[in-house]
mmCIF file of C-alpha atoms in Angstrom:
data_model
loop_
_atom_site.group_PDB
_atom_site.id
_atom_site.type_symbol
_atom_site.label_atom_id
_atom_site.label_comp_id
_atom_site.label_asym_id
_atom_site.label_seq_id
_atom_site.Cartn_x
_atom_site.Cartn_y
_atom_site.Cartn_z
ATOM 1 C CA MET J 1 -89.345 -74.824 -45.612
ATOM 2 C CA ARG J 2 -86.035 -75.718 -45.474
ATOM 3 C CA ALA J 3 -83.706 -75.428 -42.800
ATOM 4 C CA TYR J 4 -79.660 -74.163 -42.827
ATOM 5 C CA TYR J 5 -78.030 -74.536 -40.331
ATOM 6 C CA ILE J 6 -74.030 -73.512 -39.580
ATOM 7 C CA ASN J 7 -71.418 -75.387 -38.494
ATOM 8 C CA LEU J 8 -67.793 -74.941 -38.321
ATOM 9 C CA ALA J 9 -65.721 -77.628 -40.079
ATOM 10 C CA SER J 10 -63.715 -78.538 -37.529
ATOM 11 C CA ARG J 11 -67.367 -79.594 -35.540
ATOM 12 C CA THR J 12 -68.294 -82.907 -37.044
ATOM 13 C CA ASP J 13 -69.213 -83.876 -33.909
ATOM 14 C CA ARG J 14 -71.577 -81.246 -34.221
ATOM 15 C CA ARG J 15 -72.550 -81.533 -37.715
ATOM 16 C CA GLU J 16 -73.536 -84.818 -36.761
ATOM 17 C CA ALA J 17 -76.068 -84.006 -33.995
ATOM 18 C CA ILE J 18 -77.307 -81.314 -35.771
ATOM 19 C CA GLU J 19 -77.879 -83.608 -39.130
ATOM 20 C CA ARG J 20 -79.650 -86.245 -37.015
ATOM 21 C CA GLN J 21 -81.970 -83.738 -35.561
ATOM 22 C CA LEU J 22 -83.269 -82.157 -38.262
ATOM 23 C CA SER J 23 -83.715 -85.472 -40.524
ATOM 24 C CA ALA J 24 -85.403 -87.558 -37.402
ATOM 25 C CA LEU J 25 -88.172 -84.443 -37.916
ATOM 26 C CA GLY J 26 -88.495 -84.713 -41.445
ATOM 27 C CA LEU J 27 -86.538 -81.437 -42.547
ATOM 28 C CA ILE J 28 -84.708 -80.737 -45.372
ATOM 29 C CA SER J 29 -81.861 -79.379 -44.737
ATOM 30 C CA GLU J 30 -78.506 -77.630 -45.790
ATOM 31 C CA ARG J 31 -75.270 -77.051 -44.324
ATOM 32 C CA VAL J 32 -73.373 -73.950 -44.473
ATOM 33 C CA GLU J 33 -70.162 -73.588 -43.224
ATOM 34 C CA ALA J 34 -69.825 -71.043 -40.779
ATOM 35 C CA VAL J 35 -67.591 -68.105 -41.690
ATOM 36 C CA LEU J 36 -63.744 -67.629 -39.695
ATOM 37 C CA PHE J 37 -62.422 -63.706 -39.608
ATOM 38 C CA GLU J 38 -59.074 -65.366 -41.224
ATOM 39 C CA ASN J 39 -60.588 -66.648 -44.657
ATOM 40 C CA MET J 40 -63.615 -63.321 -45.024
ATOM 41 C CA PRO J 41 -62.667 -61.416 -48.236
ATOM 42 C CA ALA J 42 -60.154 -58.396 -47.601
ATOM 43 C CA ARG J 43 -63.052 -56.034 -48.244
ATOM 44 C CA LEU J 44 -64.921 -57.869 -44.937
ATOM 45 C CA GLN J 45 -61.730 -57.582 -42.826
ATOM 46 C CA ALA J 46 -61.269 -54.109 -43.617
ATOM 47 C CA ARG J 47 -64.813 -53.532 -42.138
ATOM 48 C CA PHE J 48 -63.509 -54.821 -38.811
ATOM 49 C CA THR J 49 -61.397 -51.874 -37.264
ATOM 50 C CA ALA J 50 -60.463 -51.165 -33.745
ATOM 51 C CA LYS J 51 -63.982 -49.174 -33.399
ATOM 52 C CA MET J 52 -65.859 -52.269 -33.821
ATOM 53 C CA LYS J 53 -68.041 -52.969 -30.286
ATOM 54 C CA ILE J 54 -67.929 -56.705 -31.436
ATOM 55 C CA GLY J 55 -65.209 -59.652 -31.626
ATOM 56 C CA GLN J 56 -64.000 -60.868 -34.501
ATOM 57 C CA ARG J 57 -66.018 -64.322 -33.643
ATOM 58 C CA GLU J 58 -68.875 -62.387 -33.003
ATOM 59 C CA PHE J 59 -68.356 -60.188 -36.338
ATOM 60 C CA SER J 60 -67.619 -63.782 -37.667
ATOM 61 C CA THR J 61 -70.968 -65.053 -36.658
ATOM 62 C CA THR J 62 -72.761 -62.508 -38.014
ATOM 63 C CA ALA J 63 -71.348 -62.936 -41.144
ATOM 64 C CA SER J 64 -71.813 -66.929 -41.283
ATOM 65 C CA HIS J 65 -76.062 -66.179 -40.581
ATOM 66 C CA LEU J 66 -75.729 -63.690 -43.658
ATOM 67 C CA ALA J 67 -74.536 -66.536 -45.775
ATOM 68 C CA ALA J 68 -77.543 -68.453 -44.800
ATOM 69 C CA TYR J 69 -79.744 -66.076 -46.317
ATOM 70 C CA GLY J 70 -77.493 -65.864 -49.089
ATOM 71 C CA ARG J 71 -78.363 -69.878 -49.578
ATOM 72 C CA PHE J 72 -81.865 -69.178 -48.722
ATOM 73 C CA LEU J 73 -82.273 -65.722 -51.312
ATOM 74 C CA ALA J 74 -81.200 -67.625 -54.134
ATOM 75 C CA THR J 75 -84.122 -70.371 -53.898
ATOM 76 C CA GLY J 76 -87.838 -68.825 -54.206
ATOM 77 C CA ASP J 77 -88.969 -70.108 -50.613
ATOM 78 C CA ARG J 78 -90.992 -67.533 -48.916
ATOM 79 C CA TYR J 79 -89.505 -68.730 -44.844
ATOM 80 C CA ALA J 80 -85.983 -69.663 -44.042
ATOM 81 C CA LEU J 81 -85.584 -71.668 -40.803
ATOM 82 C CA ILE J 82 -81.819 -70.862 -39.934
ATOM 83 C CA VAL J 83 -80.066 -72.753 -36.970
ATOM 84 C CA GLU J 84 -76.893 -72.842 -35.126
ATOM 85 C CA ASP J 85 -75.630 -76.438 -34.746
ATOM 86 C CA ASP J 86 -75.811 -76.637 -31.134
ATOM 87 C CA VAL J 87 -79.053 -76.078 -30.720
ATOM 88 C CA VAL J 88 -81.983 -78.595 -29.068
ATOM 89 C CA LEU J 89 -85.196 -78.932 -31.293
ATOM 90 C CA SER J 90 -88.653 -79.772 -30.267
ATOM 91 C CA THR J 91 -90.535 -82.453 -32.183
ATOM 92 C CA ALA J 92 -93.652 -80.093 -32.505
ATOM 93 C CA LEU J 93 -91.736 -78.074 -34.483
ATOM 94 C CA PRO J 94 -92.361 -79.825 -37.645
ATOM 95 C CA GLY J 95 -96.270 -79.515 -37.172
ATOM 96 C CA PHE J 96 -95.771 -75.561 -36.196
ATOM 97 C CA LEU J 97 -93.556 -74.344 -39.552
ATOM 98 C CA ALA J 98 -96.664 -76.540 -41.554
ATOM 99 C CA ALA J 99 -99.165 -73.935 -39.926
ATOM 100 C CA LEU J 100 -96.574 -70.821 -39.937
ATOM 101 C CA GLU J 101 -96.273 -71.307 -43.837
ATOM 102 C CA ALA J 102 -100.187 -71.666 -44.460
ATOM 103 C CA HIS J 103 -100.732 -68.182 -42.547
ATOM 104 C CA SER J 104 -101.323 -65.337 -44.360
ATOM 105 C CA GLU J 105 -99.757 -62.617 -43.259
ATOM 106 C CA THR J 106 -96.141 -62.867 -43.239
ATOM 107 C CA ILE J 107 -94.202 -62.534 -40.360
ATOM 108 C CA ASP J 108 -89.743 -60.987 -40.696
ATOM 109 C CA LEU J 109 -88.623 -62.671 -38.045
ATOM 110 C CA LEU J 110 -89.680 -65.178 -35.438
ATOM 111 C CA ARG J 111 -87.621 -66.242 -32.738
ATOM 112 C CA LEU J 112 -88.109 -70.121 -31.604
ATOM 113 C CA GLU J 113 -86.060 -70.335 -28.644
ATOM 114 C CA THR J 114 -85.721 -69.308 -25.375
ATOM 115 C CA PHE J 115 -82.318 -68.663 -23.502
ATOM 116 C CA GLY J 116 -83.751 -69.326 -20.246
ATOM 117 C CA ASN J 117 -84.228 -65.902 -18.693
ATOM 118 C CA PRO J 118 -87.096 -63.538 -18.113
ATOM 119 C CA GLN J 119 -87.834 -61.494 -21.218
ATOM 120 C CA GLN J 120 -89.670 -58.626 -22.032
ATOM 121 C CA LEU J 121 -92.801 -59.091 -24.097
ATOM 122 C CA SER J 122 -96.481 -57.745 -25.012
ATOM 123 C CA THR J 123 -98.298 -58.960 -22.114
ATOM 124 C CA GLN J 124 -100.921 -60.313 -24.391
ATOM 125 C CA PRO J 125 -100.144 -62.842 -27.752
ATOM 126 C CA LEU J 126 -100.538 -60.620 -31.037
ATOM 127 C CA GLU J 127 -101.968 -63.679 -32.560
ATOM 128 C CA SER J 128 -102.573 -67.328 -31.932
ATOM 129 C CA MET J 129 -101.367 -69.742 -34.058
ATOM 130 C CA ASP J 130 -101.724 -73.616 -34.155
ATOM 131 C CA GLY J 131 -101.299 -73.191 -30.536
ATOM 132 C CA TYR J 132 -99.125 -71.013 -29.964
ATOM 133 C CA GLY J 133 -98.566 -67.553 -28.613
ATOM 134 C CA LEU J 134 -96.887 -64.944 -31.020
ATOM 135 C CA HIS J 135 -96.136 -62.116 -28.277
ATOM 136 C CA SER J 136 -94.165 -58.462 -30.061
ATOM 137 C CA LEU J 137 -90.135 -57.545 -28.127
ATOM 138 C CA HIS J 138 -89.884 -55.289 -25.838
ATOM 139 C CA GLY J 139 -86.413 -55.243 -24.725
ATOM 140 C CA TRP J 140 -82.888 -57.437 -25.177
ATOM 141 C CA ALA J 141 -82.900 -60.369 -26.655
ATOM 142 C CA TRP J 142 -80.190 -62.971 -26.492
ATOM 143 C CA GLY J 143 -79.262 -65.894 -28.597
ATOM 144 C CA ALA J 144 -79.906 -66.869 -32.780
ATOM 145 C CA ALA J 145 -79.730 -70.710 -32.548
ATOM 146 C CA ALA J 146 -83.274 -70.695 -34.128
ATOM 147 C CA TYR J 147 -85.819 -68.726 -35.935
ATOM 148 C CA VAL J 148 -87.595 -68.294 -38.808
ATOM 149 C CA VAL J 149 -86.870 -65.332 -41.305
ATOM 150 C CA SER J 150 -89.027 -64.252 -44.283
ATOM 151 C CA ARG J 151 -87.548 -63.352 -47.581
ATOM 152 C CA ASP J 152 -88.030 -59.885 -47.093
ATOM 153 C CA ALA J 153 -85.741 -59.498 -44.347
ATOM 154 C CA ALA J 154 -83.638 -61.655 -45.165
ATOM 155 C CA ARG J 155 -82.613 -59.663 -48.464
ATOM 156 C CA ARG J 156 -83.262 -56.158 -46.064
ATOM 157 C CA LEU J 157 -80.458 -57.513 -43.472
ATOM 158 C CA SER J 158 -78.179 -58.742 -46.090
ATOM 159 C CA THR J 159 -78.475 -55.690 -47.747
ATOM 160 C CA SER J 160 -78.524 -53.471 -45.352
ATOM 161 C CA GLU J 161 -74.402 -51.898 -44.433
ATOM 162 C CA GLN J 162 -74.912 -51.372 -40.802
ATOM 163 C CA THR J 163 -75.905 -55.474 -40.412
ATOM 164 C CA LEU J 164 -72.496 -56.455 -40.078
ATOM 165 C CA GLY J 165 -72.142 -53.913 -37.634
ATOM 166 C CA GLY J 166 -73.503 -55.917 -34.358
ATOM 167 C CA ALA J 167 -73.848 -58.803 -32.986
ATOM 168 C CA ILE J 168 -76.512 -60.877 -34.994
ATOM 169 C CA ASP J 169 -78.928 -61.907 -31.894
ATOM 170 C CA ARG J 170 -78.852 -57.912 -31.230
ATOM 171 C CA VAL J 171 -79.356 -56.624 -34.757
ATOM 172 C CA LEU J 172 -82.564 -59.669 -35.129
ATOM 173 C CA TYR J 173 -84.583 -58.551 -31.859
ATOM 174 C CA ARG J 174 -83.432 -55.513 -30.446
ATOM 175 C CA PRO J 175 -85.974 -53.568 -30.674
ATOM 176 C CA ASN J 176 -85.337 -49.591 -32.595
ATOM 177 C CA ARG J 177 -82.795 -50.413 -34.650
ATOM 178 C CA MET J 178 -84.265 -48.415 -37.407
ATOM 179 C CA HIS J 179 -81.946 -48.982 -40.489
ATOM 180 C CA ILE J 180 -84.116 -52.268 -40.394
ATOM 181 C CA GLU J 181 -87.408 -51.026 -39.501
ATOM 182 C CA PRO J 182 -90.015 -51.446 -39.703
ATOM 183 C CA LEU J 183 -89.578 -55.368 -39.534
ATOM 184 C CA VAL J 184 -92.376 -57.573 -37.736
ATOM 185 C CA ARG J 185 -90.552 -59.822 -35.468
ATOM 186 C CA ARG J 186 -91.962 -61.729 -32.592
ATOM 187 C CA GLN J 187 -91.118 -64.705 -29.867
ATOM 188 C CA LEU J 188 -93.151 -68.302 -30.072
ATOM 189 C CA ILE J 189 -94.634 -69.186 -26.656
ATOM 190 C CA PRO J 190 -93.989 -71.986 -25.928
ATOM 191 C CA ALA J 191 -90.686 -72.021 -27.716
ATOM 192 C CA LEU J 192 -89.403 -74.819 -29.622
ATOM 193 C CA ALA J 193 -85.715 -74.652 -29.265
ATOM 194 C CA ILE J 194 -82.945 -74.041 -26.816
ATOM 195 C CA GLN J 195 -79.425 -74.126 -26.681
ATOM 196 C CA GLN J 196 -77.430 -77.350 -25.058
ATOM 197 C CA ASP J 197 -75.817 -74.857 -22.456
ATOM 198 C CA ARG J 198 -79.071 -73.700 -21.681
ATOM 199 C CA MET J 199 -80.943 -76.922 -20.909
ATOM 200 C CA PRO J 200 -81.829 -77.483 -16.756
ATOM 201 C CA GLY J 201 -78.299 -78.687 -15.246
ATOM 202 C CA ALA J 202 -76.132 -77.976 -18.232
ATOM 203 C CA ILE J 203 -73.116 -75.289 -17.744
ATOM 204 C CA TRP J 204 -73.749 -72.236 -19.776
ATOM 205 C CA GLY J 205 -70.699 -71.563 -22.423
ATOM 206 C CA GLY J 206 -69.238 -75.033 -21.761
ATOM 207 C CA ASP J 207 -68.800 -76.283 -25.273
ATOM 208 C CA SER J 208 -69.102 -72.844 -26.583
ATOM 209 C CA ASP J 209 -66.587 -71.998 -29.619
ATOM 210 C CA LEU J 210 -67.547 -67.998 -29.065
ATOM 211 C CA LYS J 211 -67.591 -67.766 -25.339
ATOM 212 C CA ALA J 212 -63.797 -67.671 -24.580
ATOM 213 C CA ALA J 213 -63.354 -65.468 -27.314
ATOM 214 C CA ARG J 214 -66.243 -62.988 -26.233
ATOM 215 C CA THR J 215 -64.755 -63.406 -22.540
ATOM 216 C CA ALA J 216 -61.677 -62.046 -23.879
ATOM 217 C CA MET J 217 -62.612 -59.619 -25.716
ATOM 218 C CA ILE J 218 -64.746 -58.192 -22.683
ATOM 219 C CA ALA J 219 -61.286 -58.184 -20.329
ATOM 220 C CA ALA J 220 -59.214 -56.490 -23.124
ATOM 221 C CA HIS J 221 -62.023 -54.156 -24.352
ATOM 222 C CA LYS J 222 -61.859 -50.329 -22.813
ATOM 223 C CA PRO J 223 -64.060 -48.288 -24.575
ATOM 224 C CA GLY J 224 -62.954 -44.615 -25.098
ATOM 225 C CA TRP J 225 -65.496 -42.210 -23.999
ATOM 226 C CA ARG J 226 -67.656 -41.525 -27.571
ATOM 227 C CA LEU J 227 -68.436 -45.245 -27.203
ATOM 228 C CA ARG J 228 -69.522 -45.052 -23.579
ATOM 229 C CA ILE J 229 -71.855 -41.909 -24.854
ATOM 230 C CA ALA J 230 -73.165 -44.132 -27.501
ATOM 231 C CA ASP J 231 -73.970 -47.218 -26.538
ATOM 232 C CA PHE J 232 -75.752 -45.103 -23.127
ATOM 233 C CA ALA J 233 -77.638 -43.520 -25.237
ATOM 234 C CA GLU J 234 -79.145 -46.485 -27.286
ATOM 235 C CA ASN J 235 -78.736 -49.246 -24.733
ATOM 236 C CA GLU J 236 -80.133 -47.155 -21.146
ATOM 237 C CA VAL J 237 -82.859 -44.588 -24.004
ATOM 238 C CA ARG J 238 -83.382 -46.209 -27.080
ATOM 239 C CA ILE J 239 -84.516 -49.818 -25.528
ATOM 240 C CA GLY J 240 -84.283 -49.280 -21.713
ATOM 241 C CA LEU J 241 -86.766 -46.126 -21.817
ATOM 242 C CA ALA J 242 -88.542 -47.192 -24.256
ATOM 243 C CA SER J 243 -89.109 -50.147 -22.501
ATOM 244 C CA THR J 244 -89.616 -49.273 -19.088
ATOM 245 C CA ILE J 245 -92.752 -46.761 -20.633
ATOM 246 C CA HIS J 246 -94.225 -49.888 -22.407
ATOM 247 C CA ARG J 247 -94.449 -51.239 -19.049
ATOM 248 C CA LEU J 248 -95.497 -48.614 -17.221
ATOM 249 C CA LEU J 249 -98.428 -48.247 -20.272
ATOM 250 C CA GLY J 250 -98.805 -51.655 -19.608
ATOM 251 C CA ARG J 251 -98.398 -53.120 -23.390
ATOM 252 C CA SER J 252 -95.226 -55.143 -22.190
ATOM 253 C CA THR J 253 -94.443 -57.675 -18.678
ATOM 254 C CA LYS J 254 -91.427 -59.567 -17.658
ATOM 255 C CA ARG J 255 -91.846 -62.768 -18.275
ATOM 256 C CA ASP J 256 -90.562 -66.407 -18.275
ATOM 257 C CA VAL J 257 -90.043 -68.434 -21.675
ATOM 258 C CA PRO J 258 -90.746 -71.968 -21.423
ATOM 259 C CA PHE J 259 -89.244 -74.417 -23.710
ATOM 260 C CA ARG J 260 -91.625 -77.337 -25.211
ATOM 261 C CA PRO J 261 -90.179 -80.129 -25.826
ATOM 262 C CA GLU J 262 -92.693 -82.182 -27.651
#
């Protein structure tokens, strides 16, 4: 399985670090230049309006993942591994990826990472693979630093008009995103990836190119009542209420997702 890693040209330190990891794991990889808002085509910049609920940097990050999908779709491969350049990968990852490629059923999105906080997942794994549990997602899942995407999911995400309307992790993992349904989404347990700033003892966002822009956007963002109602309907009704019902029915539970380093 080919890996596509997203990297800003200015972050040569991160490029060297992720290339060392991927090489040590024996994974074939391609660098994908991270998209900067100011370098986007005018048609994409026009999509970004005052009504957008995400900042320019988050908008650019989503566009960067779409660029990775484009490279993937130019091949005949069944799956692609998408990673960001600040991720820590388990030495067990290559063995699992080989098992996934040999699996007969297609999984559209497989989240490989843990964010280090409790996540609402199916009470039991829907299936097991190579000693790992594959759970369905029933709530929010933050982070898009390491995941496997199928060919069909990459195509559908790339052609959906609504993909660029949200931060990439929300597009990929929030349930009830009807514009890209139905996609088979799973969380791997134990996880085989974690962002560097989520490692024990690390400072969250300490080396993040996104954190400062996101913090400034949140501080300046004062949504109108229409956006507040829309946010409430999506977060508390479409997602929150459904998640609560799933918990009451015993279909899901909140649990930690451990990282397996090797």
